[in-house]
């Protein structure tokens, strides 16, 4: 095991750092965006909301590179977003960290929203009613009731999002261009190693990835279980 | 048993040329069923190693074919049939007349090449950039495509300002006409600046008894085929040129 | 101080229709059969359901009218739900303090945690999770939690349903004291007429989604609807002091002696007036005072009328005792035997009295 | 037919320890304060919790012992949980029939859906979802569902807690009839001593996780623990027929007259023996028979002892009426005034009687 | 819109059929496997189960082609599984429909198991206790209580799995090799069209995919909502 990591090159380490950053940012952004979105979706019954719920899942059905290509068109200098940014004197987003971050956020959106939505629905109205009669406003309810009660849903959402972002490379490759330190995340690097038939390196990185992911997931799920045992719902 | 159904695995850079070749082959052998699967040479050779039902393997780099042969996954010696060329291409401007060495003078943010680690065209692009001494200057501006087709897409979308791609792609109408503003002249990169992109094929173990495979490899030396290859920007190797002259 | 409610709720087989004012003083009991709309009404008052075209006005504050709708958390309501409603992720202590911790600075704390925890006997449960409580324990925690939020109005939906008699008899006077001393009005749903009569000042009788009648408890007890459950009277009496555990009371010119109430915490609380609850079946009548009977309380009353009792063999005799109504449930046989008539003066033997 | 339970459950601040046999005949009431372990016991009997080293034997069948553990669904138990437990995805009708539809072919249907639906007044609710029911309606559905599963043992954990008096007084006799006619034994948890006395044949008194005492209801009612809640007696009487809505009863040599019970469905049901529930506070004593009083039932009794009553000003007088125990709650003052002594013959005026 | 589909080639149609088949099979298999697995995971608290829960999520963190590569090693003629099969006189699984089906099943496993697990946990023990006292055995409980009560969880699991399988091509391309009629699913075909710069065809297929996915999801979510409204939990 120790040798395993001794042989990692600086490029590998850079990719690891970058991957962690991307996964962390994506997960955080998606929890921030996904929570209100899922909340809103859970409340009403209108057709519009059903439509939006369906739309949220759509990025999933496209092959990642194809999605990446469309995003490249959108975020690149000729695309709606990219050209607007350029007119504002900013850079377009293709081949930048921000670009792959946007790509990851869009691509993993359903993995955040769906479990949260289901979790919110199942909680039912009673705990919120109770909190309201005890003087808790909407935001207060979110933090003091929804978050702790739907912890399981948040954990599922966060781990699926994190893991999915970690493994995804199609969108990132197309949109990011594999720039070391900027867009060359671990999945791209492992892919490159595998394609180049540098199997030793690919195996080593894969194994490292699997082990660390396992450790993290084990701890997260273990803690969640402990909580559940202490305060069963 | 002998089968008339032929499955070809081919490197992505052959995509358009090989399609035409197969169409031609089909005219001559209407009964033959030929299907082709494009992919990166590395991936295809890995698949062949692990039992892929491909009869013929057209590699973008002869090394992959030689390796398969050495390992016993291919029966025939790799057969060189064409040489690939790389060009400078831009979605923004006509690159005709702009030498590789002039890249340092151009104002651009991103230069797309295929991933040198595993894509033959990427490796050749890198060699050429190093040969003219601009590599250190442009390295920070490089973005890498998974393969040469994706590299072209990166540039086509405008995300990358310039790309080094296969001549075969630059000649393809989709790319040549991809922007309305300029007709996209490309600049051929001299072959001396990089190792040759030796396009070679082998018959795999799976295709050992495949008659159509034999017929198709024989057909590859047909002069009409060579013409197609040339039309798509491939150069013919010395051996083939001799054949042409006959 | 009134709670004015105008409300129409239409459901498949049920319609709730109200246009009433309920008093916001002391304890108001909502009494009615299962499914008559009590919970629906409480939820509308609390603002948990927003029904179209409803109006809810609490004293001078309009809680709902037209597009105006004060959200639940701003109404300062303490609610005990009919079903268990503890927040499952919080311990008993955290549940108790959930509302308390959210009180605005300027709100005076009338009910202190220690006090509530002591009275509801919650001390040994504080660290437990709601899932580890028995049914009655959960109800006590929910009640304590509502009280600690220092509400301006308490809405209690059968808060004592799964409590044993002893807990009940300890909590009921506590609730009454809260209503009396803190001035927090209580709207109480209960199926136990006993509890209602012990606690309520005002009784609202609901039937099929409407308020059938409402008024002070003493008057409401004469409603024939209640006779079906157990006719009962309420007498107001003045204290004349107590000795030897016996309490002397006077009603007008007449005297009663009763075992003095014995609450753990009545030392500091000796009211000058008492409410006597007397079941109609606990009142016997005789033509002259009885001397060699164990019944010590005999009061002179006059017969003001005869009502139909739920049972065909019985009659509900309406009496007047120093101006206050009193009911006696007799068999028709006895009425005939004694030859009772309206206007007649008779003696009422009151066997059993419940005191608050 | 006995239910033998050996059980130890240790929790933070609570230990349940039992090694008892409960009768499996008629209605057995589990009575005890909140948190004393009633629900825990029912769950162990049902097999919902599997406690180590526990033994549960129902008649001849061993349900749990060592590694043997009959799973819940094979025990043929009908359970009504203390908290609402309708399956939320099923309509009322589907809930009612959930167990019924799963009955093995060979099981005789003693309780028919129509019958249960009629008696619990569920007909108008059949298509509703559980979320659309009031608290009391939910309880009725849960009870009906348990009954329809044609259980061999009914475990009822406060099945009537949120029902109004009228529903209660209709359902209680129904439950009793089930116990009497179908022979399904009922284990009932209730906090209403009233209900318990109406229904139970056998009373199990639980305290702090142990069975304090158990026995036939008549004897158990003399337990001082129950006096705190309201001392009461139970008399067995023989019917002598009724006329003019009055029922004539005899206890030994003595006669009583009572309003005849009036259940909608008693036409076909006129028992020859009755149980009379008499609150100790509803019994007055006199040295000689009273003539000009409305009290028509006067029985000759002898004083067998004096017990301490919960209130210091009162005494619980133990009487014997034709061999049956009867209690009277008098003030000490009256006892002194009348000069009552053990062995003395006196007349008991029974003002109020509850009949089942 | 009508022209949109008129221009689909037989190859396209073949890929569409194959994709539907793959997604359907994957979803069904995963529901069949995932339900007992999630059920088992939801019941106990042991460390082993936490570990298995973590392992279930692991396929996600690897780049799909790399995962595909490892699966190829495993299922191909030289791999443990493949060679065993060959010794039994069967074909190895690489480059066959069965092979990509296995790949999809492994890769989408977490999207089935996680939402189900969360859903089972939230249901709590009470409904099952009730069913048991009414004479329902374990299997009966599964069908009459768990399935309907956790319908939301099943829908989330099924739609995420279906959509994810639809869009996934890395594993399939590596393991299946884009053989028309056998392993060339829609995502691979779209990818191929895009690589070939047949944008018209790529756009058309993508658009068709998006629209039909939207319609399906809209209907599924809409029905689910209607149910929820009728029988709120
Ligand atoms: N969500 C709902 N949808 C349709 N009908 C409902 C709904 N909630 C309650 N009802 C019906 O409205 C009526 C009144 O219900 P409510 O809960 O107010 O009764 P309640 O007086 O509180 O009864 P209980 O004493 O049994 O709790 C009942 O007949 C009930 O079936
Ligand atoms: N899961 C649990 N973990 C720890 N303690 C528990 C748990 N469940 C119940 N208890 C405790 O065990 C004791 C007995 O609980 P139980 O539910 O059996 O009481 P009960 O007699 O049914 O009371 P009630 O009449 O209030 O329903 C209580 O003190 C309770 O706090
Ligand atoms: Mg209610
Ligand atoms: Mg209990």
Coordinates of C-alpha atoms and ligand atoms in Angstrom, one line a residue, chain C residues 11 14 33-40 82 158 191, chain D residues 125 128 131-137, ligand 1:
Chain C
X11 CA -65.5 17.9 1.8
X14 CA -68.8 16.6 5.3
X33 CA -68.8 13.4 18.4
X34 CA -66.0 11.9 16.4
X35 CA -65.8 13.4 12.9
X36 CA -67.9 16.5 13.7
X37 CA -65.1 18.9 12.7
X38 CA -63.2 19.8 15.8
X39 CA -59.8 19.2 14.5
X40 CA -60.7 20.9 11.2
X82 CA -54.4 14.9 18.2
X158 CA -57.4 15.8 23.1
X191 CA -64.2 13.5 24.6
Chain D
X125 CA -66.0 6.2 5.1
X128 CA -61.9 7.6 2.0
X131 CA -55.4 10.8 5.7
X132 CA -58.9 12.0 5.2
X133 CA -60.2 10.6 8.5
X134 CA -60.6 12.2 11.9
X135 CA -58.8 10.7 14.8
X136 CA -61.7 8.8 16.1
X137 CA -62.6 7.5 12.6
Ligands
LIG1 N1 -58.3 15.6 4.3 C1 -59.6 15.3 4.4 N2 -60.2 15.1 3.2 C2 -61.5 14.8 3.3 N3 -62.3 14.6 4.4 C3 -61.6 14.9 5.6 C4 -60.3 15.2 5.6 N4 -59.9 15.4 6.9 C5 -61.0 15.1 7.6 N5 -62.1 14.8 6.8 C6 -63.4 14.5 7.3 O1 -63.9 15.7 7.9 C7 -64.7 15.4 9.0 C8 -64.2 16.2 10.2 O2 -62.9 15.7 10.6 P1 -62.2 16.2 11.9 O3 -60.8 15.6 11.9 O4 -62.3 17.7 12.0 O5 -63.1 15.6 13.0 P2 -63.0 15.6 14.6 O6 -64.1 16.4 15.1 O7 -61.6 16.2 15.0 O8 -63.1 14.1 15.0 P3 -62.3 13.2 16.0 O9 -62.9 13.5 17.4 O10 -62.6 11.8 15.6 O11 -60.9 13.6 16.0 C9 -64.6 13.9 9.2 O12 -65.8 13.4 8.7 C10 -63.5 13.4 8.3 O13 -63.8 12.2 7.7

